[in-house]
């Protein structure tokens, strides 16, 4: 039997309501071993047993909880077995100062959702209803302690009725800091694009719904910022939004009125259902049904998946009840920027995007995008960590909780930036902030880098940043007087993955992504890094490097990666590869030829992402991209699963080992010539990558393999690699709560910097 350990941290009303005895009974019933313990940070549960029993433990924990228990927040991760013997209720953890935990924003609870549709309730149709079990938190907190006076609700004095509920220990709203009702709380308004008020309160909501039904674009001020909303059944409206947002092909997420409505669009498993209904309420990537009545090609072009979420605020519940159909709900921002949080700023920044603005007067303190998650290899994987997750800490297990007292502020990467702060055993990771290529994103980054130390009253003693000298985050680090450690990008990916899986050295890390600065000055991205006991790493293998004509420009043009790959193999005779060359105009080709001939503006790269790009271009799937990772995504979606073969490759006898893809590309080109279908080529290419990982793992000989970096958002690559590694008796690990993409870099920087001190 394959034994696994499941770690769960439950926060909410779970202390003093019979929760621990319930966990004990459930665990014993399922013949699981481990323990349950109360602590200041919540109830910790660790259970070990078969995967099937663990899955049903997870499902039953929320479904069968004691009636008075309320689970506000629930984190789980699968880990290696200890192993435990029997199941025990451990004594409460009392040591240490109470961790000041800021809870994330939470989706409306069932009680609040019921009240707003009950005509007899005094909160009937009030869109800012909340209670101690749900509602805004991190997005409204200005400072600690968490009191109303320290939130953006301070401008709304409570009415007598709310004050009475707030003071009544038997009330669900006892000390609910954001408590409000229509007499005392925030109010809705509908504005036109000039900011003129058209309607207020319930009429504003109804008129916004009418406008959406009429195909208009409505900017809605939600929980953590603005969303742009259109009717998801109206193709013309969707295309209009795409045109206005200059977002040609990147998928849009939809919000649906109910779980049943979600089932009409997508296939939903039990774990996916739990994720959709959770208080985190992320956008969940689900497999589209084969027959759909909504214009899914406009929503998610060339994509078998659809991002779906359920209403998570009373405002969304009310709007969805009016509309009774799916809507597009996409971030109210310009590409790469953080979402707008202020209505006056939104009028300015979303000018020309929205026809109407549905706004309210509760200030949002910090931007909080909708989070994105999906099920990979049977577990949750968070791809964008923001609303519902941030700023919960990554906690060292109570057993390994160390004496390391260094307070590290990590400044993250360049794309999908987040920042992180470690305080004692806790590392707080900020919400997703955006790409540091735009001024608003950089401003949000600066605010967040100052925000976390201020909130937790912690002065950083060490700054961690990326090795790349040109990242704005690295430049900012250079300005700070605090001692700093520069952490190699791919090493940060691996350090984060190892930390959340609670594994130490020696471990072989496989870090595959698009771009990261290597210490040798080349662009890394197809790396095998061996974690050493002293906190350092060794680059033990990598993909063969090639020249990237035009550097950064190549990221948007996979065909340039293809030129680079062919030039590496064929040299000057590359120009006889007519299929690819035909995609360039004569005036485009001239400078590219010059660059490659003279080695100018052609940085060397070992990036796996760029090899994906090259292959996508060679088979004619994608010559240019309009968003990061698009070519690799389409190559994954093209896979014909009936093909089991892999393209050949070669491992060198050098140190580091080089994975030579020349045999791969040669075989692939002859497949193209003989008319092999792209589905077969895509499958054989993915299998080659997996076999290369297995072959390198066999040469290095470490049983533990950590897989991270943006490439492992590719479900086929990840799941297939896990299967093959397991078949060869390796133990694969991959990111669960922390994104495998650059959103996880800040955590890795903290871990790597601490290990070196
Ligand atoms: Zn509630
Ligand atoms: Zn009130
Ligand atoms: Fe990366």
XYZ file of C-alpha atoms and ligand atoms in Angstrom:
760
model
C 0.000 0.000 0.000
C 1.207 3.487 -0.841
C 1.036 5.446 2.394
C 0.772 9.250 2.332
C 0.531 11.937 5.003
C -2.020 14.723 4.785
C -1.465 17.959 6.698
C -4.468 20.203 7.259
C -4.683 23.570 8.994
C -8.260 24.512 9.818
C -9.157 28.031 10.892
C -12.532 29.312 11.968
C -14.901 28.427 14.761
C -13.244 25.104 15.432
C -12.168 25.424 19.042
C -14.580 24.521 21.842
C -17.209 23.073 19.504
C -16.271 19.399 19.593
C -14.046 19.608 16.562
C -11.114 17.574 17.887
C -13.258 14.614 19.035
C -14.976 14.736 15.639
C -11.600 14.569 13.867
C -10.616 11.690 16.142
C -13.770 9.708 15.274
C -13.459 10.404 11.568
C -9.777 9.417 11.479
C -10.378 6.238 13.472
C -13.359 5.374 11.313
C -11.189 5.588 8.202
C -8.321 3.730 9.935
C -6.013 6.712 9.588
C -3.115 7.372 11.945
C -1.765 10.719 13.157
C -2.888 13.490 15.493
C -4.987 16.628 15.964
C -3.933 19.655 17.981
C -5.206 23.114 18.843
C -2.828 26.023 18.435
C -2.996 29.790 18.213
C -2.706 29.472 14.447
C -5.692 27.105 14.180
C -6.354 23.392 14.460
C -3.570 21.286 12.971
C -4.407 17.818 11.725
C -2.016 15.221 10.375
C -3.357 11.935 9.095
C -1.609 9.077 7.363
C -2.951 6.217 5.341
C -3.975 5.198 1.865
C -4.749 7.842 -0.705
C -8.379 6.737 -0.971
C -8.946 7.099 2.787
C -7.203 10.483 2.839
C -9.383 11.758 0.012
C -12.530 10.701 1.807
C -11.200 12.222 5.066
C -10.837 15.545 3.241
C -14.323 15.369 1.788
C -16.005 14.283 5.041
C -14.156 16.823 7.205
C -16.153 19.699 5.715
C -19.355 17.775 5.021
C -19.801 16.115 8.437
C -18.290 18.750 10.756
C -20.041 19.379 14.098
C -23.041 21.707 13.636
C -21.550 24.584 15.598
C -18.156 24.401 13.916
C -17.490 26.859 11.129
C -14.550 26.302 8.840
C -13.421 29.677 7.558
C -10.245 28.585 6.027
C -8.781 25.263 5.213
C -5.329 24.469 3.875
C -4.138 21.021 2.966
C -0.953 19.486 1.617
C 0.142 15.930 0.922
C 3.486 15.037 2.496
C 5.731 12.037 3.095
C 4.644 9.665 5.916
C 6.401 9.993 9.294
C 5.068 7.231 9.981
C 2.599 7.568 12.863
C 1.154 4.781 14.996
C -2.470 5.155 16.126
C -4.354 8.420 16.382
C -4.101 10.873 19.279
C -5.507 14.203 20.419
C -2.389 16.129 21.355
C -2.234 18.685 24.152
C -2.843 22.250 23.011
C 0.126 24.189 21.808
C 0.452 27.170 24.118
C 4.074 28.165 23.785
C 5.221 31.369 22.178
C 3.443 34.616 21.581
C 0.105 34.395 19.831
C 0.735 34.712 16.149
C -1.127 37.678 14.843
C -2.904 36.129 11.952
C -4.607 38.269 9.362
C -7.269 36.220 7.693
C -7.791 36.403 3.969
C -11.064 37.646 2.479
C -13.676 34.895 2.646
C -16.620 34.016 0.426
C -20.100 34.715 1.824
C -21.213 32.000 4.224
C -24.487 30.122 3.709
C -26.226 32.041 6.515
C -25.427 35.439 5.013
C -26.334 34.223 1.528
C -29.721 33.102 2.910
C -30.408 36.373 4.735
C -30.007 38.574 1.669
C -32.764 36.647 -0.124
C -35.129 36.625 2.856
C -37.683 39.484 2.599
C -38.297 39.234 6.356
C -34.638 39.774 7.190
C -33.378 43.262 7.861
C -30.479 42.647 5.470
C -32.754 41.659 2.571
C -30.933 42.535 -0.659
C -28.142 44.320 1.193
C -24.966 43.742 -0.885
C -22.425 44.270 1.924
C -23.803 41.715 4.367
C -21.144 39.737 6.244
C -20.507 38.071 9.593
C -17.671 36.622 11.688
C -17.604 33.647 9.338
C -17.299 35.501 6.065
C -16.603 38.742 4.267
C -13.715 41.118 3.705
C -10.546 40.932 5.829
C -7.111 41.490 4.281
C -8.540 43.813 1.619
C -9.861 46.260 4.255
C -7.227 46.055 7.013
C -5.076 49.173 7.453
C -3.233 48.075 10.595
C -3.246 45.578 13.439
C -4.893 44.835 15.799
C -7.832 43.881 13.639
C -10.471 46.312 14.959
C -13.060 48.209 12.965
C -11.124 51.427 13.641
C -8.143 49.902 11.820
C -10.162 48.937 8.753
C -11.673 50.928 5.932
C -15.063 50.374 7.671
C -14.101 53.015 10.214
C -15.904 55.666 8.168
C -19.238 53.887 8.741
C -20.475 54.305 12.343
C -22.640 51.316 13.331
C -26.378 51.864 13.705
C -28.038 50.775 16.964
C -29.197 47.440 15.547
C -25.730 46.539 14.209
C -24.074 47.709 17.437
C -26.388 45.402 19.427
C -25.455 42.373 17.257
C -21.786 43.316 17.502
C -21.973 43.325 21.323
C -24.024 40.118 21.694
C -21.865 37.036 22.377
C -24.673 34.756 21.166
C -24.950 36.531 17.813
C -23.215 35.353 14.627
C -21.976 38.931 14.256
C -20.413 39.186 17.708
C -17.275 41.264 17.062
C -17.685 41.040 13.297
C -15.536 44.078 12.495
C -16.962 44.781 8.997
C -20.577 44.419 10.249
C -23.007 46.631 8.321
C -26.577 46.989 7.142
C -28.399 49.203 4.697
C -28.933 51.842 7.412
C -25.305 52.296 8.347
C -23.031 50.579 5.848
C -21.642 51.083 2.352
C -24.021 51.786 -0.516
C -24.085 51.009 -4.209
C -24.155 53.494 -7.051
C -24.289 53.085 -10.805
C -22.204 55.584 -12.748
C -21.919 56.304 -16.430
C -18.475 56.448 -18.016
C -18.108 60.095 -17.010
C -18.729 59.284 -13.362
C -22.257 60.730 -13.240
C -24.602 58.927 -10.859
C -27.419 57.153 -12.701
C -28.959 55.201 -9.828
C -28.242 54.117 -6.294
C -28.789 51.130 -3.978
C -31.013 48.333 -5.276
C -31.932 50.253 -8.402
C -28.235 50.585 -9.234
C -27.916 46.804 -9.054
C -31.002 46.149 -11.187
C -29.945 48.651 -13.819
C -26.437 47.192 -13.904
C -28.014 43.766 -14.514
C -30.167 45.230 -17.308
C -27.073 46.747 -18.926
C -25.210 43.436 -18.795
C -28.226 41.702 -20.334
C -28.183 44.356 -23.077
C -24.598 43.438 -23.954
C -22.892 46.336 -22.161
C -19.596 46.154 -20.245
C -19.950 46.926 -16.553
C -16.973 47.654 -14.289
C -17.938 46.284 -10.887
C -16.147 47.303 -7.705
C -15.980 43.990 -5.885
C -14.123 42.688 -2.856
C -10.496 43.250 -3.798
C -10.871 45.482 -6.820
C -12.725 46.061 -10.052
C -13.927 43.351 -12.371
C -15.059 43.879 -15.934
C -18.322 42.072 -16.526
C -20.209 41.073 -19.654
C -22.868 38.532 -20.532
C -21.001 35.249 -21.123
C -23.689 34.039 -23.505
C -23.302 37.042 -25.806
C -20.462 36.495 -28.245
C -20.494 40.043 -29.579
C -20.253 41.491 -26.090
C -17.327 39.200 -25.263
C -15.496 40.173 -28.444
C -16.114 43.832 -27.697
C -14.513 43.359 -24.279
C -11.546 41.595 -25.903
C -11.112 44.429 -28.358
C -11.309 47.113 -25.697
C -8.993 45.322 -23.304
C -6.541 44.486 -26.132
C -6.763 40.931 -24.984
C -6.988 38.880 -28.133
C -6.844 35.301 -26.967
C -6.065 34.975 -23.268
C -8.923 33.053 -21.657
C -11.623 34.860 -19.678
C -12.967 33.391 -16.457
C -16.699 33.079 -15.940
C -18.848 33.360 -12.843
C -21.886 31.097 -12.761
C -24.967 31.378 -10.529
C -24.614 27.951 -8.916
C -22.783 24.654 -8.797
C -25.499 23.197 -11.021
C -24.830 25.913 -13.590
C -21.109 25.132 -13.396
C -21.901 21.470 -14.133
C -23.690 22.496 -17.314
C -20.451 24.012 -18.603
C -17.798 21.686 -17.229
C -17.068 18.259 -15.833
C -16.554 18.556 -12.079
C -14.979 15.964 -9.805
C -15.443 15.793 -6.012
C -12.187 17.618 -5.278
C -13.011 20.265 -7.840
C -16.427 20.718 -6.267
C -14.857 21.206 -2.834
C -12.516 23.821 -4.291
C -15.355 25.715 -6.003
C -17.415 25.781 -2.789
C -14.516 26.656 -0.455
C -14.263 29.955 1.425
C -11.260 30.722 -0.788
C -13.626 30.497 -3.773
C -10.935 30.653 -6.455
C -11.372 30.524 -10.197
C -11.092 26.773 -10.818
C -9.773 25.547 -14.159
C -12.165 22.826 -15.312
C -12.564 20.687 -18.427
C -15.208 22.093 -20.770
C -18.064 19.826 -21.753
C -17.967 18.751 -25.382
C -21.284 20.395 -26.255
C -21.794 23.900 -24.951
C -24.435 26.513 -25.588
C -22.249 29.424 -24.523
C -19.718 30.888 -27.013
C -16.791 29.096 -25.371
C -14.457 29.758 -28.283
C -14.730 33.467 -27.588
C -14.265 32.861 -23.859
C -11.270 30.526 -24.054
C -10.061 30.136 -27.644
C -8.232 26.891 -28.553
C -8.528 25.799 -24.954
C -10.238 22.664 -23.592
C -10.500 24.255 -20.137
C -12.575 27.036 -18.693
C -11.951 29.065 -15.535
C -15.107 28.993 -13.427
C -15.994 30.579 -10.095
C -19.079 30.877 -7.940
C -20.443 34.148 -6.480
C -18.374 35.015 -3.407
C -19.836 38.309 -2.139
C -23.466 39.278 -1.483
C -23.143 41.731 -4.356
C -22.213 38.885 -6.726
C -24.988 36.671 -5.304
C -27.577 39.387 -5.921
C -26.308 40.126 -9.412
C -26.226 36.445 -10.375
C -29.775 35.972 -9.048
C -30.942 38.825 -11.302
C -29.119 37.511 -14.336
C -29.496 33.737 -13.830
C -26.809 33.048 -16.429
C -22.998 32.979 -16.628
C -21.054 36.222 -16.841
C -17.478 36.965 -17.816
C -15.728 38.374 -14.751
C -12.204 39.456 -15.596
C -9.777 41.683 -13.699
C -10.472 45.380 -14.132
C -7.013 46.376 -15.232
C -4.788 46.886 -18.208
C -2.630 43.874 -19.017
C 0.092 43.259 -16.403
C -1.185 45.945 -14.038
C -2.769 45.339 -10.663
C -6.543 45.650 -10.562
C -8.088 49.062 -9.909
C -9.355 49.474 -6.365
C -10.574 53.052 -6.282
C -13.622 54.265 -8.198
C -12.142 57.590 -9.266
C -8.953 55.870 -10.368
C -11.082 53.292 -12.206
C -12.861 56.015 -14.184
C -9.444 57.127 -15.348
C -7.661 53.784 -15.859
C -10.659 51.891 -17.243
C -11.742 54.748 -19.482
C -12.871 53.306 -22.769
C -13.171 49.788 -21.303
C -16.474 49.970 -19.442
C -19.851 51.445 -20.358
C -21.008 51.626 -16.746
C -19.440 51.521 -13.296
C -21.187 49.742 -10.426
C -19.371 51.196 -7.418
C -19.620 51.472 -3.650
C -18.081 53.626 -0.950
C -16.231 51.009 1.108
C -12.560 51.725 0.411
C -10.379 48.788 -0.676
C -7.027 49.026 1.094
C -5.000 46.772 -1.195
C -5.701 45.152 -4.573
C -6.678 41.499 -4.420
C -7.214 39.618 -7.667
C -9.326 36.507 -7.938
C -7.117 33.506 -7.255
C -6.737 30.685 -9.783
C -6.411 27.024 -8.872
C -6.763 23.657 -10.515
C -6.486 19.983 -9.703
C -3.195 18.479 -10.850
C -2.187 14.891 -10.173
C -5.178 14.612 -7.841
C -4.189 17.568 -5.637
C -4.940 21.271 -5.564
C -2.443 23.535 -7.233
C -2.725 27.291 -6.754
C -1.641 29.076 -9.937
C -2.418 32.641 -8.867
C -2.418 33.230 -5.121
C -4.440 36.257 -4.079
C -8.005 36.623 -2.722
C -8.895 33.897 -0.229
C -5.277 32.753 0.264
C -3.135 35.831 0.937
C -1.733 36.635 3.449
C -1.891 33.247 5.200
C 1.606 32.194 6.176
C 3.513 29.139 5.111
C 4.168 27.665 8.542
C 7.057 25.438 9.388
C 5.678 22.234 10.852
C 5.330 22.460 14.677
C 8.066 19.838 14.856
C 10.634 21.607 12.733
C 9.773 25.080 14.009
C 13.264 26.392 14.484
C 15.115 29.077 16.323
C 16.056 30.894 13.140
C 15.197 34.466 13.943
C 16.397 36.258 10.834
C 13.581 38.426 9.465
C 13.822 38.181 5.693
C 12.017 40.398 3.210
C 12.058 38.800 -0.244
C 11.254 40.945 -3.243
C 10.265 38.288 -5.755
C 10.720 38.062 -9.502
C 9.825 40.310 -12.397
C 6.682 38.718 -13.792
C 3.730 37.710 -11.574
C 5.491 39.470 -8.719
C 4.766 38.729 -5.075
C 6.807 39.702 -2.010
C 7.339 37.646 1.142
C 8.251 38.320 4.746
C 9.412 35.773 7.288
C 8.669 36.335 10.958
C 9.811 33.459 13.156
C 8.357 30.230 11.830
C 5.852 32.029 9.599
C 6.496 33.261 6.074
C 3.826 35.618 4.810
C 3.490 35.729 1.050
C 1.810 38.766 -0.469
C -1.006 38.516 -2.958
C -0.241 38.445 -6.691
C 0.823 41.977 -7.670
C 1.366 41.802 -11.436
C 4.272 42.158 -13.843
C 6.782 44.809 -12.798
C 6.790 46.205 -16.313
C 4.156 48.828 -15.671
C 4.293 51.841 -13.380
C 1.125 50.868 -11.442
C 2.490 47.356 -10.815
C 5.782 48.787 -9.587
C 3.883 51.144 -7.296
C 1.878 48.208 -5.906
C 5.144 46.334 -5.397
C 6.649 49.242 -3.419
C 3.498 49.497 -1.290
C 3.486 45.773 -0.603
C 7.199 45.671 0.259
C 6.514 48.337 2.886
C 3.089 46.982 3.866
C 4.065 43.530 5.144
C 6.817 44.674 7.575
C 4.537 47.471 8.813
C 1.530 45.184 9.368
C 3.537 42.586 11.261
C 5.700 45.162 13.005
C 8.849 43.394 11.840
C 12.041 45.095 10.699
C 13.768 43.020 7.998
C 17.333 42.099 8.890
C 17.985 40.596 5.493
C 16.738 41.352 1.976
C 16.484 38.616 -0.634
C 16.133 39.367 -4.326
C 16.718 37.810 -7.726
C 20.162 37.489 -9.238
C 18.985 39.373 -12.330
C 20.541 42.867 -12.102
C 17.920 44.458 -14.370
C 14.775 43.338 -12.512
C 13.151 46.386 -10.927
C 12.832 44.350 -7.724
C 16.611 43.747 -7.717
C 17.299 47.416 -8.421
C 15.058 48.383 -5.543
C 16.931 45.937 -3.273
C 20.202 47.592 -4.243
C 18.881 50.905 -2.924
C 18.148 49.481 0.531
C 20.786 49.694 3.272
C 19.868 46.267 4.732
C 22.256 43.345 3.996
C 21.089 41.391 0.998
C 21.368 38.011 -0.610
C 20.765 37.527 -4.309
C 19.109 34.213 -5.025
C 19.334 32.457 -8.375
C 15.877 32.317 -9.943
C 15.586 28.564 -10.519
C 17.068 27.775 -7.172
C 14.282 29.901 -5.645
C 11.700 27.824 -7.573
C 13.165 24.627 -6.107
C 13.635 26.017 -2.581
C 9.944 27.019 -2.486
C 8.823 23.603 -3.704
C 11.022 21.808 -1.159
C 9.830 24.059 1.675
C 6.147 23.503 1.137
C 6.669 19.778 0.730
C 8.861 19.785 3.857
C 11.760 17.991 2.270
C 15.405 18.862 2.719
C 18.648 18.148 0.909
C 19.776 16.119 -0.859
C 17.023 16.585 -3.444
C 17.284 16.900 -7.199
C 15.342 19.974 -8.343
C 14.034 20.187 -11.888
C 13.342 23.880 -12.580
C 11.857 24.472 -16.006
C 10.435 27.803 -17.072
C 10.779 30.560 -19.653
C 13.516 32.797 -18.355
C 15.824 33.303 -15.397
C 19.237 34.871 -14.974
C 22.045 32.329 -14.674
C 25.241 33.074 -12.729
C 27.180 32.442 -15.962
C 25.347 35.322 -17.672
C 23.254 33.081 -19.940
C 19.485 32.702 -19.698
C 18.625 29.591 -17.704
C 15.334 27.735 -17.803
C 15.909 23.998 -18.332
C 17.795 23.322 -15.111
C 18.559 20.371 -12.844
C 19.796 21.727 -9.517
C 21.043 19.451 -6.772
C 20.255 20.829 -3.307
C 23.226 20.465 -0.978
C 23.212 20.168 2.809
C 24.933 23.550 3.321
C 22.124 25.479 1.636
C 23.858 25.771 -1.722
C 23.067 24.046 -4.996
C 24.951 22.569 -7.928
C 23.786 22.768 -11.516
C 24.131 19.106 -12.395
C 22.346 19.108 -15.751
C 20.574 21.392 -18.184
C 19.007 21.458 -21.623
C 21.387 22.190 -24.486
C 21.683 25.943 -25.004
C 20.927 27.806 -28.185
C 20.928 31.390 -29.412
C 17.807 33.472 -29.121
C 17.715 36.003 -31.954
C 16.497 39.332 -30.605
C 16.529 38.300 -26.939
C 13.322 39.369 -25.220
C 11.551 39.821 -28.549
C 11.748 36.049 -28.976
C 9.407 35.531 -26.024
C 6.523 36.909 -28.090
C 7.619 35.119 -31.257
C 8.097 31.370 -30.885
C 9.325 31.251 -34.504
C 12.491 33.078 -33.350
C 13.177 30.278 -30.869
C 12.734 27.865 -33.765
C 15.321 29.812 -35.782
C 17.704 29.625 -32.837
C 17.246 25.875 -32.427
C 17.707 25.204 -36.157
C 20.730 27.481 -36.330
C 22.310 25.491 -33.493
C 21.826 22.250 -35.448
C 22.252 23.311 -39.050
C 24.341 26.483 -38.903
C 24.132 28.368 -42.185
C 21.996 25.742 -43.905
C 19.209 26.715 -41.524
C 17.972 29.059 -44.216
C 16.969 26.063 -46.338
C 14.248 25.096 -43.802
C 11.663 26.703 -46.016
C 8.465 26.066 -44.015
C 9.605 28.096 -41.061
C 11.385 30.744 -43.091
C 8.181 31.394 -45.045
C 6.546 32.810 -41.930
C 8.986 35.735 -41.947
C 8.900 38.613 -44.399
C 12.100 39.514 -46.240
C 12.500 42.639 -44.140
C 12.099 40.627 -40.937
C 14.644 38.045 -42.055
C 17.485 40.417 -42.879
C 18.210 41.577 -39.315
C 17.669 38.061 -37.938
C 20.256 36.624 -40.347
C 22.697 39.305 -39.327
C 22.120 38.685 -35.629
C 22.681 34.944 -35.941
C 25.683 35.255 -38.252
C 27.451 37.757 -36.034
C 26.186 36.600 -32.617
C 24.765 39.984 -31.749
C 21.590 40.353 -29.679
C 21.441 36.592 -29.507
C 21.749 35.592 -25.845
C 22.382 31.922 -25.103
C 19.552 30.115 -23.378
C 18.899 26.676 -21.914
C 15.207 27.519 -21.390
C 12.705 24.669 -21.602
C 9.945 27.209 -22.310
C 11.791 28.362 -25.413
C 12.204 24.769 -26.640
C 8.418 24.386 -26.287
C 8.094 27.580 -28.315
C 10.466 26.295 -30.993
C 8.519 23.055 -31.402
C 5.160 24.869 -31.507
C 6.511 27.069 -34.300
C 8.125 24.204 -36.236
C 4.850 22.302 -36.468
C 3.086 25.491 -37.509
C 0.925 25.652 -34.383
C 1.957 29.073 -33.183
C 4.378 31.629 -34.690
C 3.583 34.557 -32.404
C 1.941 34.649 -28.988
C -0.269 37.178 -27.291
C 0.310 35.999 -23.707
C 2.998 34.235 -21.681
C 3.122 30.487 -22.134
C 0.562 30.412 -24.943
C 2.613 28.309 -27.375
C 3.445 25.692 -24.737
C -0.203 25.562 -23.695
C -1.381 24.938 -27.236
C 1.281 22.294 -27.716
C -0.042 20.528 -24.613
C -3.643 20.775 -25.840
C -2.601 19.363 -29.224
C -1.386 16.063 -27.709
C -2.949 12.933 -29.141
C -3.002 10.657 -26.118
C -3.057 7.478 -28.148
C 0.658 7.913 -28.968
C 3.049 6.390 -26.442
C 6.416 6.800 -28.189
C 9.033 9.399 -27.320
C 11.473 11.238 -29.559
C 15.135 10.316 -29.064
C 17.577 12.527 -27.139
C 21.167 12.238 -25.955
C 22.812 12.853 -22.586
C 26.417 14.037 -22.643
C 29.081 12.591 -20.363
C 30.057 16.099 -19.285
C 29.634 17.908 -15.981
C 27.068 19.324 -15.899
C 25.226 16.804 -18.040
C 23.703 18.344 -21.148
C 20.400 17.070 -22.521
C 20.943 17.286 -26.239
C 17.710 17.739 -28.159
C 19.346 17.600 -31.581
C 18.149 13.987 -32.207
C 14.681 15.129 -31.056
C 14.484 17.991 -33.511
C 15.888 15.933 -36.388
C 13.301 13.190 -35.822
C 10.587 15.801 -35.460
C 11.545 17.465 -38.757
C 11.406 14.170 -40.585
C 7.982 13.509 -38.997
C 6.813 16.862 -40.336
C 8.147 15.972 -43.787
C 6.360 12.637 -43.794
C 3.087 14.297 -42.845
C 2.795 13.069 -39.243
C -0.045 14.866 -37.488
C 0.741 17.559 -34.896
C -1.041 15.513 -32.180
C 1.471 12.700 -32.535
C 4.431 15.087 -32.686
C 3.252 16.927 -29.564
C 2.869 13.624 -27.690
C 6.302 12.330 -28.723
C 7.891 15.654 -27.728
C 6.303 15.659 -24.262
C 7.343 12.042 -23.727
C 10.915 12.889 -24.710
C 11.013 15.625 -22.042
C 9.723 13.226 -19.408
C 12.201 10.504 -20.391
C 15.007 13.066 -20.257
C 14.036 13.940 -16.673
C 13.934 10.249 -15.737
C 17.311 9.633 -17.415
C 18.991 12.531 -15.596
C 17.408 11.436 -12.307
C 18.846 7.950 -12.843
C 22.334 9.365 -13.432
C 22.225 11.608 -10.356
C 20.699 8.889 -8.195
C 18.868 10.981 -5.600
C 15.455 9.472 -4.813
C 13.714 12.814 -4.168
C 12.863 14.913 -7.225
C 11.291 18.387 -6.871
C 9.526 19.638 -10.008
C 8.836 23.369 -10.322
C 8.865 26.375 -12.645
C 6.189 27.627 -15.020
C 6.526 24.630 -17.383
C 5.016 22.392 -14.724
C 1.706 24.197 -15.045
C 1.497 21.909 -18.074
C -0.730 19.183 -16.690
C 0.286 16.493 -19.136
C 3.993 17.120 -18.545
C 3.597 17.158 -14.761
C 1.333 14.126 -14.421
C 3.214 12.051 -16.954
C 6.561 12.893 -15.319
C 5.209 12.016 -11.861
C 3.975 8.651 -13.167
C 7.232 7.810 -14.900
C 9.389 8.878 -11.938
C 7.272 6.762 -9.585
C 7.486 3.801 -11.941
C 11.277 4.094 -11.714
C 11.087 4.240 -7.892
C 11.806 7.959 -7.515
C 9.756 10.182 -5.202
C 8.447 13.237 -7.081
C 7.296 16.443 -5.324
C 5.579 19.442 -6.864
C 3.986 22.741 -5.764
C 0.549 22.648 -4.133
C -0.347 25.876 -2.305
C 2.466 28.000 -3.760
C 2.404 28.656 -7.514
C 5.018 26.799 -9.612
C 5.318 29.980 -11.684
C 7.163 33.144 -10.664
C 4.432 33.927 -8.112
C 6.260 31.438 -5.845
C 9.748 32.949 -6.235
C 9.508 35.245 -3.182
C 8.919 32.289 -0.844
C 11.882 30.446 -2.365
C 14.061 33.527 -1.895
C 13.209 33.616 1.821
C 14.014 29.917 2.267
C 17.221 30.054 0.210
C 18.467 33.216 1.927
C 17.800 31.791 5.399
C 19.545 28.539 4.580
C 22.693 30.443 3.619
C 22.888 32.510 6.813
Zn -21.571 35.248 6.911
Zn -26.457 48.870 10.658
Fe 10.511 31.289 -13.324
